Amino acid sequence: MKTSTSEGKHGTQWTAQNQLDDLDFADDLALLSHTHKQMQTKTAIIDCVTQRLKNEVSYLSDNICKFNKLIN
């Protein structure tokens, strides 16, 4: 999740030393946003990262399948 919140301030400041900035569940995004616009922005960034990761996983999966066909 570092990628989704790497630009500027993020998270919820609980105390001077403690800040909540880790997403364990999808609805945790609401805890990390102070305004509706912040939540929309973070959701859009997460969507972009998810799409990129899906493409990378698909590419790797295709290459593994091709490699398996070559060695079998």
Short mmCIF file of C-alpha atoms in Angstrom, two decimals:
data_model
loop_
_atom_site.label_atom_id
_atom_site.label_comp_id
_atom_site.label_asym_id
_atom_site.label_seq_id
_atom_site.Cartn_x
_atom_site.Cartn_y
_atom_site.Cartn_z
CA MET A 1 0.00 0.00 0.00
CA LYS A 2 2.95 2.30 0.15
CA THR A 3 2.44 3.04 -3.53
CA SER A 4 -1.14 4.22 -3.02
CA THR A 5 -0.26 6.66 -0.27
CA SER A 6 3.25 7.71 -1.23
CA GLU A 7 2.30 11.21 -2.37
CA GLY A 8 1.99 13.66 0.49
CA LYS A 9 0.35 13.23 3.88
CA HIS A 10 -1.59 10.08 4.50
CA GLY A 11 -3.07 8.03 7.28
CA THR A 12 -4.67 9.03 10.53
CA GLN A 13 -2.47 10.65 13.16
CA TRP A 14 -3.39 9.00 16.49
CA THR A 15 -0.61 10.52 18.59
CA ALA A 16 2.61 12.42 17.87
CA GLN A 17 4.43 9.12 17.22
CA ASN A 18 1.67 6.80 15.98
CA GLN A 19 -0.03 6.96 12.62
CA LEU A 20 -2.44 4.49 11.04
CA ASP A 21 -1.46 3.99 7.41
CA ASP A 22 -1.81 0.27 6.72
CA LEU A 23 -4.72 -1.28 4.85
CA ASP A 24 -5.65 -4.75 6.03
CA PHE A 25 -9.24 -4.61 4.80
CA ALA A 26 -10.91 -2.79 1.91
CA ASP A 27 -12.96 -0.53 4.17
CA ASP A 28 -9.84 0.62 6.06
CA LEU A 29 -9.47 3.22 3.31
CA ALA A 30 -12.21 5.19 5.07
CA LEU A 31 -10.05 5.42 8.20
CA LEU A 32 -7.13 6.82 6.20
CA SER A 33 -9.13 9.59 4.55
CA HIS A 34 -10.18 12.85 6.14
CA THR A 35 -12.43 13.92 3.26
CA HIS A 36 -14.53 12.27 0.58
CA LYS A 37 -12.18 13.65 -2.09
CA GLN A 38 -9.16 12.02 -0.39
CA MET A 39 -11.00 8.69 -0.38
CA GLN A 40 -11.86 9.04 -4.08
CA THR A 41 -8.25 9.90 -4.94
CA LYS A 42 -6.87 6.95 -2.99
CA THR A 43 -9.44 4.60 -4.52
CA ALA A 44 -8.45 5.74 -8.03
CA ILE A 45 -4.75 5.21 -7.25
CA ILE A 46 -5.44 1.75 -5.83
CA ASP A 47 -7.40 0.89 -8.98
CA CYS A 48 -4.47 1.94 -11.20
CA VAL A 49 -1.99 -0.08 -9.14
CA THR A 50 -4.32 -3.10 -9.18
CA GLN A 51 -4.64 -2.96 -12.96
CA ARG A 52 -0.86 -2.74 -13.35
CA LEU A 53 -0.33 -5.69 -11.00
CA LYS A 54 -2.94 -7.75 -12.83
CA ASN A 55 -1.08 -7.14 -16.08
CA GLU A 56 2.26 -8.13 -14.52
CA VAL A 57 0.81 -11.32 -13.03
CA SER A 58 -0.80 -12.19 -16.36
CA TYR A 59 2.50 -11.64 -18.18
CA LEU A 60 4.40 -13.82 -15.70
CA SER A 61 1.74 -16.51 -15.86
CA ASP A 62 1.88 -16.58 -19.67
CA ASN A 63 5.67 -16.90 -19.62
CA ILE A 64 5.57 -19.72 -17.07
CA CYS A 65 3.06 -21.60 -19.21
CA LYS A 66 5.24 -21.14 -22.30
CA PHE A 67 8.31 -22.31 -20.40
CA ASN A 68 6.47 -25.38 -19.09
CA LYS A 69 5.43 -26.29 -22.64
CA LEU A 70 9.06 -26.01 -23.77
CA ILE A 71 10.46 -28.30 -21.10
CA ASN A 72 7.68 -30.91 -21.25
#
